[in-house]
Amino acid sequence: MSNSMQAQLRVEPPNWWAGMRNTRLQLMLHGEGLAHYTPGLNYEGVSIVAWHPGASDNYLFIDLEIGPTASAGTFEIQLRRPEKSPISISYRLKNREKPAESFKGFDASDAIYLITPDRFANGNPGNDIVKGMREEKLDRKDDYGRHGGDIEGIRQHLDYIEEMGFTAIWPSPLLTNDMPRASYHGYAITDFYEVDPRFGNLETYQKLAQEAAGKGIKLIMDQVVNHCGLYHWWMEDLPFPDWIHYQENFLNDAPFTVTNHRRTVNQDPYASHADKQRMNQGWFVPSMPDLNQSNPFLATYLIQNSIWWIETLQLGGIRQDTYPYPNKHFMADWARSIMEEYPNFNIVGEEWSYNPLLVGYWQHGSRTTDGYASHLRTTMDFPLQRTLVEALNSEEEWDSGLNLLYEALANDFYYPRPIDIMLFGDNHDMDRLFTQLGESPLKMEMALAFIALAPRIPQFYYGTEILMENSAKPGDHGLIRTDFPGGWKGDNKNAFTGKGLSGQELKMQQYLRRILQFRKTSKAITRGSTLHFAPENGLYLLLRRYDDETVLLLLNKNKGSVKMETSRFSELELAGKDLENLITGEVISWDAEIVLQKPGAYIWMVK
């Protein structure tokens, strides 16, 4: 352990709250020789239940009971050891800002905006370079370097996000990522309780959350419990021999064991023990040590960390990275602990699988043969995302084109709650949607309309609204996370104001804005029933209905003018009714046939 670490006394979580449903709290203390100290305290309603020295001499874990009579305030924890001076630690209990039931998680009424903060907007150039961090360089020409975007940049553009119609923001991780290379992405966390100073500080993060909430925008925090960064502070002095997997390899500079990425072992009744072990315990990459959630102290640490951030930022949701990689029983305990504390909250887990059976397995209430209960309300719809792209790119045949989309949506019979699943066109780890669709604005319109109107929680990646692409380097993550134009002083283009955008880019931005603003007030889209008809002649009709509100989405892949016979849709009982086009404002009558002059997405509101 370094001299600087010996001189430091660390207490995590750094504070807690009175009145929590779970009255137990476990403190992790780190400092020289703390394992040999005995703790004590005297504070009304708070008692020490037990304490546990770490395997390292420098860790002490203290179990507290914070009863119903405990009030907000600061109390002293006394640490004593024979022949040593006592140590006094001040610990603060805060009042909760609102009741647990008031934490409203994201749902199908929301439209989520995914942001890579380093590439969105540089609101505070003063924090671009922080001396002493392993990556000090700033270079916007380096796709994998830091570009300077930060929390303040997001905060300064909340008006744009609100005007676009987004009701929730999901920034990729903003915690300290003190790694020597590619630290901008945030997924190799080196301190679970610290905001990366190149993004801002805790006060800036809280200010973002507060101002977003004032505009009706929820803040979703991207969290990682599967792994940490190789330079996490505890890697110099691990608490227990089993804190990370393959710790002996790490300590002896032996080659690390990589995960096999065989996520099916979580469900496969025939999976070998060897495959399960390597999937669960293997490191994701050499720079990300795999955390062992089977260690009860680490499990408690990670659960409490998530709850601490929910309370501290008043979160509207959590996105959990690499959901199938940790111990799945821990993940159930983690999600259950959060949902029991905040019954109206929501969490979305990343299961990057194109098999709907695997995605559905993780949604709570699914019919699992092994009896697994995940306590996870929302999963990410990678299967429907890929099918949407395939449906729009392929020719109209019996087993391709829009028929793929129709049959994929029919898989909803398997999901306990399809409307709680998150659908998207692209994200920070895959090609931009415009690139996936061959840079076709027409296909983009159809894709965005479907994502917004399907019975799902829609998520959009920053820049999708202005046709950002990575076609020059498909699969290149650095280019996928391109700077948002206008986020830096001196940018020739400014997507926040429209300056320098092409007509095509402006049109797509206005198109999505119109849909999302309408979506905010449409109960048919956010809460309604769904009905769709098998595609015929390059036409696919989907209806959303709630009480007397009916919204129709028609996807038309015909290249020229086409007549749509309406007799097969008679059960809709729309004969003679007027339909207003959401985008153009044109009003037509639902007659025996409707002439469609051009291909694309038609969104009709029944008058």
Coordinates of C-alpha atoms in Angstrom, one line a residue:
M1 CA 0.0 0.0 0.0
S2 CA 1.4 3.4 -1.0
N3 CA 2.3 6.1 1.6
S4 CA -0.6 8.3 0.3
M5 CA -3.1 5.5 0.9
Q6 CA -1.7 4.9 4.4
A7 CA -2.4 8.5 5.3
Q8 CA -5.9 8.4 4.0
L9 CA -9.0 7.2 6.0
R10 CA -11.8 6.3 3.7
V11 CA -15.4 5.7 4.7
E12 CA -18.0 4.3 2.3
P13 CA -20.8 5.1 1.9
P14 CA -19.8 8.6 2.8
N15 CA -23.2 9.3 4.4
W16 CA -26.6 7.7 4.7
W17 CA -30.2 8.7 5.4
A18 CA -32.6 8.3 8.3
G19 CA -36.0 6.6 7.6
M20 CA -34.8 4.0 5.1
R21 CA -37.0 0.9 4.7
N22 CA -33.9 -1.3 5.1
T23 CA -32.5 -0.3 8.5
R24 CA -29.2 -2.1 8.0
L25 CA -26.1 -0.3 6.8
Q26 CA -22.6 -1.7 6.4
L27 CA -19.7 0.8 6.4
M28 CA -16.4 0.0 4.7
L29 CA -13.5 1.7 6.4
H30 CA -10.1 1.8 4.8
G31 CA -6.9 3.1 6.5
E32 CA -3.7 1.8 8.0
G33 CA -4.2 -1.0 10.5
L34 CA -8.0 -0.5 10.8
A35 CA -8.7 -4.2 11.0
H36 CA -7.3 -4.3 14.5
Y37 CA -9.6 -1.6 15.9
T38 CA -12.8 -2.0 17.8
P39 CA -15.7 0.4 16.9
G40 CA -18.2 2.1 19.2
L41 CA -20.8 4.9 19.1
N42 CA -23.4 6.6 21.1
Y43 CA -26.3 8.0 19.1
E44 CA -30.0 7.7 19.6
G45 CA -31.5 5.1 17.3
V46 CA -28.2 3.9 15.8
S47 CA -26.3 0.9 17.1
I48 CA -23.4 -1.3 16.0
V49 CA -24.6 -4.9 15.3
A50 CA -21.3 -6.4 14.4
W51 CA -17.9 -5.6 12.9
H52 CA -15.6 -7.5 10.6
P53 CA -11.9 -7.1 9.9
G54 CA -10.9 -7.5 6.3
A55 CA -8.2 -10.0 5.3
S56 CA -6.1 -6.9 4.6
D57 CA -5.0 -5.2 7.8
N58 CA -6.4 -2.0 6.4
Y59 CA -10.1 -2.7 6.2
L60 CA -12.8 -2.7 8.8
F61 CA -16.5 -3.4 8.0
I62 CA -19.1 -2.1 10.5
D63 CA -22.7 -3.2 10.5
L64 CA -25.1 -0.5 11.8
E65 CA -28.8 -0.7 12.7
I66 CA -30.5 2.6 12.0
G67 CA -33.8 2.3 13.7
P68 CA -37.0 4.3 13.4
T69 CA -36.0 6.7 16.2
A70 CA -32.8 7.8 14.5
S71 CA -32.9 11.3 13.3
A72 CA -30.8 13.3 10.9
G73 CA -27.5 14.5 12.4
T74 CA -23.9 13.8 12.8
F75 CA -22.5 11.2 15.2
E76 CA -19.0 10.0 16.1
I77 CA -17.7 6.5 15.5
Q78 CA -14.9 5.8 18.0
L79 CA -12.2 3.3 16.9
R80 CA -10.0 1.9 19.7
R81 CA -7.0 -0.3 19.7
P82 CA -4.7 -1.1 22.7
E83 CA -1.6 1.0 22.9
K84 CA -2.8 3.2 20.0
S85 CA -4.5 6.6 20.0
P86 CA -8.2 6.3 19.4
I87 CA -9.6 7.4 16.0
S88 CA -12.9 9.4 15.8
I89 CA -14.9 9.4 12.6
S90 CA -17.8 11.8 12.0
Y91 CA -20.7 10.2 10.1
R92 CA -23.7 12.0 8.9
L93 CA -27.3 10.8 8.6
K94 CA -29.4 13.0 6.3
N95 CA -33.1 13.6 6.0
R96 CA -34.6 12.1 2.9
E97 CA -35.7 14.7 0.4
K98 CA -38.9 12.8 -0.5
P99 CA -40.6 9.5 0.3
A100 CA -39.5 6.3 -1.3
E101 CA -42.8 6.0 -3.2
S102 CA -42.1 9.4 -4.9
F103 CA -39.1 8.0 -6.8
K104 CA -40.9 7.6 -10.2
G105 CA -38.9 5.5 -12.6
F106 CA -39.0 5.8 -16.4
D107 CA -41.7 3.9 -18.3
A108 CA -43.4 3.8 -21.7
S109 CA -44.6 7.4 -21.2
D110 CA -40.9 8.5 -21.5
A111 CA -38.6 9.0 -24.5
I112 CA -35.0 8.5 -23.4
Y113 CA -32.0 10.3 -24.8
L114 CA -28.8 8.4 -24.5
I115 CA -25.7 10.7 -24.3
T116 CA -22.0 10.0 -24.4
P117 CA -21.0 13.0 -22.2
D118 CA -17.5 13.5 -23.4
R119 CA -18.8 13.9 -27.0
F120 CA -22.0 15.9 -26.4
A121 CA -21.0 19.4 -25.2
N122 CA -18.1 21.1 -23.4
G123 CA -19.8 23.4 -20.9
N124 CA -16.7 24.0 -18.8
P125 CA -13.3 24.0 -20.6
G126 CA -11.6 24.6 -17.3
N127 CA -12.0 20.9 -16.4
D128 CA -10.8 19.5 -19.7
I129 CA -7.4 18.5 -18.3
V130 CA -6.9 17.5 -14.7
K131 CA -3.3 17.3 -13.6
G132 CA -2.3 14.0 -11.9
M133 CA -4.8 11.8 -13.8
R134 CA -3.4 9.1 -16.0
E135 CA -4.9 10.5 -19.2
E136 CA -4.3 14.3 -19.3
K137 CA -4.3 14.8 -23.1
L138 CA -7.3 16.4 -24.8
D139 CA -7.5 15.7 -28.6
R140 CA -10.8 16.0 -30.5
K141 CA -9.1 14.4 -33.6
D142 CA -8.5 11.2 -31.6
D143 CA -11.6 9.1 -31.8
Y144 CA -10.6 7.3 -28.6
G145 CA -9.2 10.3 -26.7
R146 CA -11.0 12.7 -24.5
H147 CA -12.8 15.6 -26.2
G148 CA -13.9 17.6 -23.2
G149 CA -17.6 17.1 -23.0
D150 CA -18.9 17.3 -19.5
I151 CA -21.9 17.4 -17.1
E152 CA -22.1 21.2 -17.5
G153 CA -22.5 20.8 -21.2
I154 CA -25.5 18.5 -20.8
R155 CA -27.0 21.0 -18.2
Q156 CA -26.6 23.9 -20.5
H157 CA -28.6 22.2 -23.2
L158 CA -31.5 20.8 -21.2
D159 CA -33.7 23.3 -23.1
Y160 CA -32.8 21.6 -26.4
I161 CA -33.5 18.1 -24.9
E162 CA -36.8 19.3 -23.6
E163 CA -37.8 21.0 -26.8
M164 CA -37.0 17.8 -28.8
G165 CA -39.5 16.0 -26.6
F166 CA -37.2 13.8 -24.6
T167 CA -38.4 13.2 -21.0
A168 CA -35.4 11.2 -19.7
I169 CA -31.6 11.4 -20.2
W170 CA -29.2 8.5 -19.8
P171 CA -25.6 9.7 -19.8
S172 CA -23.0 6.9 -19.9
P173 CA -21.0 6.6 -16.7
L174 CA -19.8 9.9 -15.1
L175 CA -17.8 8.4 -12.2
T176 CA -14.0 8.6 -12.0
N177 CA -12.3 6.6 -14.8
D178 CA -8.7 7.2 -14.0
M179 CA -7.4 4.9 -16.8
P180 CA -4.5 5.7 -19.1
R181 CA -6.4 5.3 -22.4
A182 CA -9.9 5.6 -23.7
S183 CA -11.1 6.9 -20.3
Y184 CA -13.8 9.0 -22.0
H185 CA -16.3 6.2 -22.2
G186 CA -16.6 5.7 -18.4
Y187 CA -17.1 2.0 -18.1
A188 CA -13.9 1.2 -16.2
I189 CA -14.8 2.9 -13.0
T190 CA -11.9 3.6 -10.5
D191 CA -14.0 5.1 -7.7
F192 CA -17.6 4.2 -7.2
Y193 CA -18.4 7.3 -5.1
E194 CA -16.6 10.0 -7.0
V195 CA -17.6 12.0 -10.1
D196 CA -14.8 12.2 -12.6
P197 CA -13.3 15.7 -12.2
R198 CA -13.0 16.0 -16.0
F199 CA -16.8 15.7 -16.1
G200 CA -17.4 18.0 -13.1
N201 CA -18.1 17.2 -9.5
L202 CA -20.9 15.9 -7.3
E203 CA -22.5 19.4 -7.0
T204 CA -22.6 19.7 -10.8
Y205 CA -24.1 16.3 -11.1
Q206 CA -26.8 17.1 -8.5
K207 CA -27.5 20.4 -10.3
L208 CA -28.0 18.6 -13.5
A209 CA -30.5 16.2 -11.8
Q210 CA -32.4 19.1 -10.2
E211 CA -32.7 21.3 -13.3
A212 CA -33.6 18.3 -15.4
A213 CA -36.4 17.4 -13.0
G214 CA -37.6 21.0 -13.1
K215 CA -38.2 20.5 -16.9
G216 CA -39.9 17.1 -16.4
I217 CA -36.8 15.2 -17.5
K218 CA -35.7 12.1 -15.5
L219 CA -32.1 11.3 -14.9
I220 CA -31.1 7.7 -15.5
M221 CA -27.7 6.6 -14.1
D222 CA -25.5 4.2 -16.0
Q223 CA -24.0 1.8 -13.4
V224 CA -21.6 -1.1 -13.6
V225 CA -21.5 -3.9 -10.9
N226 CA -19.8 -6.5 -13.1
H227 CA -16.3 -5.0 -13.1
C228 CA -14.2 -2.0 -12.2
G229 CA -11.2 -0.3 -13.8
L230 CA -7.7 -1.8 -13.4
Y231 CA -6.6 1.4 -11.5
H232 CA -9.5 1.4 -9.0
W233 CA -8.1 2.6 -5.7
W234 CA -8.7 -0.8 -4.0
M235 CA -6.6 -2.7 -6.5
E236 CA -3.5 -1.7 -4.6
D237 CA -4.9 -3.2 -1.4
L238 CA -7.7 -5.7 -1.9
P239 CA -10.0 -6.3 1.2
F240 CA -10.3 -10.1 0.7
P241 CA -8.6 -12.8 -1.3
D242 CA -11.8 -13.3 -3.3
W243 CA -12.7 -9.6 -3.9
I244 CA -12.0 -10.0 -7.6
H245 CA -12.0 -13.2 -9.7
Y246 CA -8.6 -14.7 -10.6
Q247 CA -7.0 -12.4 -8.0
E248 CA -4.0 -14.7 -7.8
N249 CA -3.3 -14.1 -11.5
F250 CA -3.5 -10.3 -11.0
L251 CA -1.2 -10.3 -8.0
N252 CA 1.3 -12.5 -9.7
D253 CA 1.2 -10.7 -13.0
A254 CA -0.1 -13.8 -14.7
P255 CA -2.3 -13.6 -17.8
F256 CA -5.9 -12.8 -16.9
T257 CA -8.7 -15.1 -17.8
V258 CA -11.2 -13.5 -20.2
T259 CA -14.9 -14.3 -20.1
N260 CA -16.2 -16.5 -22.8
H261 CA -19.2 -14.2 -23.3
R262 CA -21.5 -17.3 -23.4
R263 CA -24.4 -15.6 -21.7
T264 CA -26.7 -18.5 -22.5
V265 CA -25.1 -20.4 -19.5
N266 CA -27.5 -18.4 -17.3
Q267 CA -30.5 -20.2 -18.8
D268 CA -29.0 -23.3 -20.5
P269 CA -30.0 -26.5 -18.6
Y270 CA -27.1 -28.4 -20.2
A271 CA -24.4 -25.8 -19.6
S272 CA -21.1 -27.2 -18.2
H273 CA -19.7 -25.9 -15.0
A274 CA -16.6 -24.8 -16.8
D275 CA -18.5 -22.6 -19.2
K276 CA -20.6 -21.1 -16.4
Q277 CA -17.5 -20.4 -14.4
R278 CA -15.6 -18.7 -17.2
M279 CA -18.6 -16.7 -18.2
N280 CA -19.3 -15.4 -14.7
Q281 CA -15.7 -15.1 -13.4
G282 CA -13.7 -14.2 -16.5
W283 CA -12.6 -10.6 -17.0
F284 CA -14.4 -8.6 -19.6
V285 CA -11.2 -7.1 -20.9
P286 CA -7.7 -6.9 -19.4
S287 CA -8.3 -3.4 -18.1
M288 CA -11.5 -4.4 -16.2
P289 CA -11.1 -6.7 -13.2
D290 CA -14.1 -8.9 -12.7
L291 CA -15.8 -8.3 -9.3
N292 CA -16.8 -11.3 -7.2
Q293 CA -20.4 -10.5 -6.1
S294 CA -20.4 -13.8 -4.2
N295 CA -18.2 -12.1 -1.5
P296 CA -21.0 -10.8 0.8
F297 CA -19.1 -7.6 1.7
L298 CA -18.7 -6.7 -1.9
A299 CA -22.3 -7.6 -2.7
T300 CA -23.5 -5.3 0.1
Y301 CA -21.1 -2.6 -1.0
L302 CA -22.5 -2.6 -4.6
I303 CA -26.1 -2.6 -3.5
Q304 CA -25.6 0.3 -1.1
N305 CA -23.7 2.2 -3.7
S306 CA -26.6 2.0 -6.1
I307 CA -29.0 3.2 -3.4
W308 CA -26.7 6.0 -2.3
W309 CA -26.7 7.4 -5.9
I310 CA -30.5 7.1 -6.1
E311 CA -30.9 9.2 -3.0
T312 CA -28.1 11.6 -3.7
L313 CA -29.2 12.4 -7.3
Q314 CA -33.0 11.7 -6.9
L315 CA -32.7 9.4 -9.8
G316 CA -35.4 8.4 -12.2
G317 CA -33.8 5.1 -13.1
I318 CA -30.7 3.0 -13.5
R319 CA -29.3 1.4 -16.6
Q320 CA -27.1 -1.6 -15.5
D321 CA -24.3 -2.5 -17.8
T322 CA -23.4 -6.1 -18.9
Y323 CA -26.4 -7.5 -16.9
P324 CA -25.9 -11.2 -17.5
Y325 CA -22.2 -11.3 -16.6
P326 CA -22.2 -11.0 -12.8
N327 CA -23.6 -13.8 -10.6
K328 CA -27.2 -13.9 -11.6
H329 CA -28.5 -14.5 -8.0
F330 CA -26.6 -11.4 -6.9
M331 CA -28.3 -9.5 -9.6
A332 CA -31.7 -10.6 -8.4
D333 CA -30.8 -9.5 -4.8
W334 CA -29.4 -6.2 -6.2
A335 CA -32.6 -5.4 -8.1
R336 CA -34.9 -6.7 -5.3
S337 CA -33.1 -4.5 -2.8
I338 CA -33.6 -1.4 -4.9
M339 CA -37.2 -2.1 -5.9
E340 CA -38.2 -2.9 -2.3
E341 CA -36.8 0.4 -1.2
Y342 CA -38.3 2.3 -4.2
P343 CA -41.4 0.4 -5.4
N344 CA -42.1 2.8 -8.3
F345 CA -38.5 3.0 -9.5
N346 CA -37.2 1.3 -12.6
I347 CA -34.0 -0.4 -13.8
V348 CA -33.1 -1.5 -17.3
G349 CA -30.6 -4.3 -17.8
E350 CA -28.4 -4.7 -20.9
E351 CA -28.7 -8.2 -22.3
W352 CA -27.1 -7.9 -25.8
S353 CA -28.7 -10.9 -27.3
Y354 CA -30.8 -11.2 -30.5
N355 CA -32.7 -14.1 -29.0
P356 CA -36.0 -12.9 -27.4
L357 CA -36.0 -16.0 -25.1
L358 CA -32.8 -14.7 -23.4
V359 CA -34.1 -11.1 -23.2
G360 CA -37.4 -12.3 -21.7
Y361 CA -35.7 -14.5 -19.1
W362 CA -34.4 -11.4 -17.3
Q363 CA -37.8 -9.6 -17.1
H364 CA -39.4 -10.2 -13.8
G365 CA -42.4 -12.4 -14.0
S366 CA -41.1 -14.5 -16.9
R367 CA -41.9 -18.2 -17.1
T368 CA -38.5 -19.6 -16.1
T369 CA -38.1 -23.3 -15.8
D370 CA -35.4 -22.9 -13.1
G371 CA -37.6 -20.6 -11.0
Y372 CA -35.4 -17.6 -11.3
A373 CA -37.0 -14.3 -10.3
S374 CA -35.0 -11.3 -11.5
H375 CA -36.9 -8.4 -9.9
L376 CA -35.9 -6.5 -13.1
R377 CA -38.8 -4.6 -14.8
T378 CA -37.1 -3.6 -18.0
T379 CA -34.8 -5.2 -20.5
M380 CA -33.3 -3.9 -23.7
D381 CA -34.9 -5.1 -27.0
F382 CA -31.9 -6.0 -29.1
P383 CA -33.9 -8.6 -31.0
L384 CA -36.5 -6.1 -32.2
Q385 CA -33.8 -3.5 -32.9
R386 CA -32.0 -5.8 -35.3
T387 CA -35.2 -7.0 -36.9
L388 CA -36.4 -3.4 -37.5
V389 CA -33.2 -2.7 -39.5
E390 CA -33.5 -6.0 -41.4
A391 CA -37.1 -5.4 -42.2
L392 CA -36.4 -1.9 -43.7
N393 CA -33.3 -3.0 -45.6
S394 CA -34.6 -6.2 -47.1
E395 CA -36.9 -6.7 -50.1
E396 CA -40.6 -7.4 -49.5
E397 CA -41.0 -11.2 -49.7
W398 CA -43.0 -13.8 -47.7
D399 CA -40.1 -14.2 -45.2
S400 CA -38.4 -10.8 -45.4
G401 CA -39.2 -7.1 -45.4
L402 CA -42.0 -5.9 -43.2
N403 CA -43.1 -9.4 -42.5
L404 CA -40.0 -9.8 -40.3
L405 CA -41.1 -6.8 -38.2
Y406 CA -44.7 -8.1 -37.9
E407 CA -43.5 -11.6 -36.7
A408 CA -41.0 -10.1 -34.3
L409 CA -43.6 -8.0 -32.6
A410 CA -45.7 -11.1 -32.4
N411 CA -43.1 -12.5 -30.0
D412 CA -44.6 -10.2 -27.4
F413 CA -46.7 -13.1 -26.2
Y414 CA -43.6 -14.4 -24.4
Y415 CA -42.8 -11.2 -22.4
P416 CA -44.6 -10.6 -19.1
R417 CA -44.9 -6.9 -19.9
P418 CA -43.8 -5.9 -23.4
I419 CA -44.6 -2.3 -22.8
D420 CA -41.8 -2.2 -20.2
I421 CA -39.1 -3.3 -22.7
M422 CA -36.8 -0.7 -24.1
L423 CA -36.6 -0.3 -27.9
F424 CA -33.9 1.6 -29.7
G425 CA -32.4 2.1 -33.2
D426 CA -28.8 2.5 -32.1
N427 CA -26.6 3.1 -29.0
H428 CA -23.1 3.9 -28.1
D429 CA -21.9 0.3 -28.9
M430 CA -23.3 -0.2 -32.4
D431 CA -23.3 1.5 -35.8
R432 CA -25.3 4.6 -36.0
L433 CA -28.9 3.9 -37.2
F434 CA -28.3 6.1 -40.3
T435 CA -25.3 3.9 -41.2
Q436 CA -27.2 0.7 -40.5
L437 CA -30.0 1.9 -42.9
G438 CA -27.6 2.7 -45.7
E439 CA -27.9 6.5 -45.1
S440 CA -31.5 6.4 -46.3
P441 CA -33.6 9.3 -44.8
L442 CA -36.8 7.5 -45.8
K443 CA -35.8 4.4 -43.9
M444 CA -34.8 6.6 -41.0
E445 CA -38.3 8.1 -40.9
M446 CA -39.9 4.7 -40.8
A447 CA -37.5 3.4 -38.1
L448 CA -38.0 6.4 -35.8
A449 CA -41.7 6.4 -36.2
F450 CA -41.9 2.7 -35.3
I451 CA -39.6 3.1 -32.3
A452 CA -41.7 6.0 -31.0
L453 CA -45.1 4.3 -31.6
A454 CA -44.5 0.7 -30.8
P455 CA -45.6 -0.7 -27.4
R456 CA -42.2 -0.1 -25.9
I457 CA -40.1 2.4 -23.9
P458 CA -38.3 4.3 -26.7
Q459 CA -34.6 5.2 -26.5
F460 CA -32.7 7.4 -28.9
Y461 CA -29.0 8.0 -29.2
Y462 CA -27.7 11.6 -29.3
G463 CA -27.3 12.8 -32.8
T464 CA -29.7 10.2 -34.4
E465 CA -32.1 13.1 -34.8
I466 CA -29.6 14.9 -37.2
L467 CA -28.5 11.8 -39.1
M468 CA -25.1 11.4 -37.5
E469 CA -23.3 8.4 -39.0
N470 CA -20.1 6.4 -38.9
S471 CA -20.2 4.9 -42.4
A472 CA -16.5 5.6 -43.1
K473 CA -15.6 3.1 -40.3
P474 CA -18.4 0.7 -39.5
G475 CA -18.0 -0.8 -36.1
D476 CA -15.6 1.9 -34.9
H477 CA -16.7 2.9 -31.4
G478 CA -14.7 6.1 -31.4
L479 CA -16.5 7.3 -34.6
I480 CA -19.8 6.1 -33.4
R481 CA -19.4 8.4 -30.4
T482 CA -18.8 11.5 -32.6
D483 CA -18.9 15.0 -31.2
F484 CA -22.4 16.5 -31.3
P485 CA -22.1 19.6 -33.6
G486 CA -22.4 22.9 -31.7
G487 CA -21.2 21.4 -28.4
W488 CA -17.8 23.2 -28.7
K489 CA -17.1 26.8 -29.3
G490 CA -16.0 27.4 -32.9
D491 CA -18.0 24.4 -34.3
N492 CA -19.1 25.2 -37.9
K493 CA -22.4 23.4 -37.4
N494 CA -24.6 23.8 -34.4
A495 CA -27.4 21.2 -34.0
F496 CA -28.7 23.0 -30.9
T497 CA -29.6 26.1 -33.0
G498 CA -29.8 24.5 -36.5
K499 CA -26.9 26.6 -37.8
G500 CA -25.1 24.9 -40.6
L501 CA -27.3 21.8 -40.7
S502 CA -28.3 20.6 -44.1
G503 CA -31.9 20.6 -45.1
Q504 CA -32.1 16.9 -44.7
E505 CA -30.6 17.0 -41.2
L506 CA -33.0 19.8 -40.1
K507 CA -36.0 17.9 -41.6
M508 CA -35.2 14.8 -39.6
Q509 CA -34.6 16.8 -36.4
Q510 CA -38.0 18.5 -36.8
Y511 CA -39.6 15.2 -37.7
L512 CA -38.6 13.4 -34.5
R513 CA -39.4 16.5 -32.5
R514 CA -42.9 16.6 -33.8
I515 CA -43.4 12.9 -33.0
L516 CA -42.0 13.0 -29.5
Q517 CA -43.8 16.2 -28.5
F518 CA -47.1 14.6 -29.6
R519 CA -46.1 11.4 -27.8
K520 CA -45.9 13.2 -24.5
T521 CA -49.7 13.8 -24.5
S522 CA -50.9 10.7 -26.3
K523 CA -52.3 8.0 -24.0
A524 CA -52.9 5.8 -27.0
I525 CA -49.1 5.6 -27.6
T526 CA -47.9 5.5 -24.0
R527 CA -50.6 3.4 -22.4
G528 CA -52.9 2.1 -25.1
S529 CA -53.7 -1.3 -26.6
T530 CA -51.9 -2.5 -29.8
L531 CA -53.3 -4.1 -32.9
H532 CA -51.5 -4.8 -36.1
F533 CA -52.2 -6.4 -39.5
A534 CA -50.0 -8.8 -41.5
P535 CA -48.1 -6.8 -44.1
E536 CA -49.4 -7.0 -47.7
N537 CA -48.2 -5.3 -50.8
G538 CA -45.4 -3.6 -48.9
L539 CA -47.8 -2.0 -46.4
Y540 CA -47.8 -2.7 -42.6
L541 CA -50.5 -1.1 -40.4
L542 CA -50.2 -0.8 -36.6
L543 CA -52.8 0.8 -34.4
R544 CA -52.5 2.1 -30.8
R545 CA -55.8 2.9 -29.0
Y546 CA -56.8 4.2 -25.6
D547 CA -60.4 5.1 -24.8
D548 CA -61.5 7.4 -27.7
E549 CA -58.0 8.2 -28.9
T550 CA -56.7 6.2 -31.9
V551 CA -53.3 6.6 -33.6
L552 CA -52.3 4.7 -36.7
L553 CA -48.9 4.0 -38.0
L554 CA -48.6 2.8 -41.6
L555 CA -45.2 1.8 -43.0
N556 CA -45.2 1.9 -46.8
K557 CA -42.2 0.5 -48.8
N558 CA -43.7 0.9 -52.2
K559 CA -41.6 3.1 -54.4
G560 CA -44.5 4.8 -56.4
S561 CA -48.1 5.7 -55.8
V562 CA -50.2 2.8 -54.4
K563 CA -53.8 2.3 -53.5
M564 CA -54.5 0.7 -50.1
E565 CA -57.8 -1.2 -49.9
T566 CA -59.3 -0.7 -46.5
S567 CA -61.8 -3.5 -46.4
R568 CA -59.4 -5.9 -44.6
F569 CA -59.2 -3.4 -41.8
S570 CA -63.0 -3.2 -41.2
E571 CA -62.7 -4.3 -37.6
L572 CA -61.1 -0.9 -36.9
E573 CA -64.5 0.7 -37.5
L574 CA -63.0 3.7 -39.2
A575 CA -65.2 4.0 -42.2
G576 CA -66.0 7.6 -43.0
K577 CA -63.8 9.0 -40.3
D578 CA -61.2 11.7 -40.9
L579 CA -57.5 11.1 -40.3
E580 CA -55.0 13.8 -39.7
N581 CA -51.4 13.3 -40.7
L582 CA -49.2 14.1 -37.7
I583 CA -46.3 15.4 -39.7
T584 CA -48.0 17.2 -42.6
G585 CA -51.3 18.2 -41.1
E586 CA -53.1 16.8 -44.2
V587 CA -56.6 15.4 -43.4
I588 CA -57.9 12.5 -45.4
S589 CA -61.1 10.4 -45.1
W590 CA -61.0 6.6 -44.4
D591 CA -62.7 5.5 -47.6
A592 CA -62.8 2.2 -49.4
E593 CA -59.4 2.9 -50.7
I594 CA -56.7 5.4 -49.8
V595 CA -54.1 6.6 -52.3
L596 CA -50.6 6.8 -50.9
Q597 CA -48.5 9.0 -53.1
K598 CA -45.0 8.2 -51.7
P599 CA -43.3 5.6 -49.5
G600 CA -42.5 6.2 -45.9
A601 CA -44.2 6.4 -42.5
Y602 CA -47.7 7.7 -42.2
I603 CA -48.8 8.6 -38.7
W604 CA -52.5 9.3 -38.6
M605 CA -54.6 10.6 -35.7
V606 CA -58.3 9.6 -36.0
K607 CA -60.4 12.7 -35.7

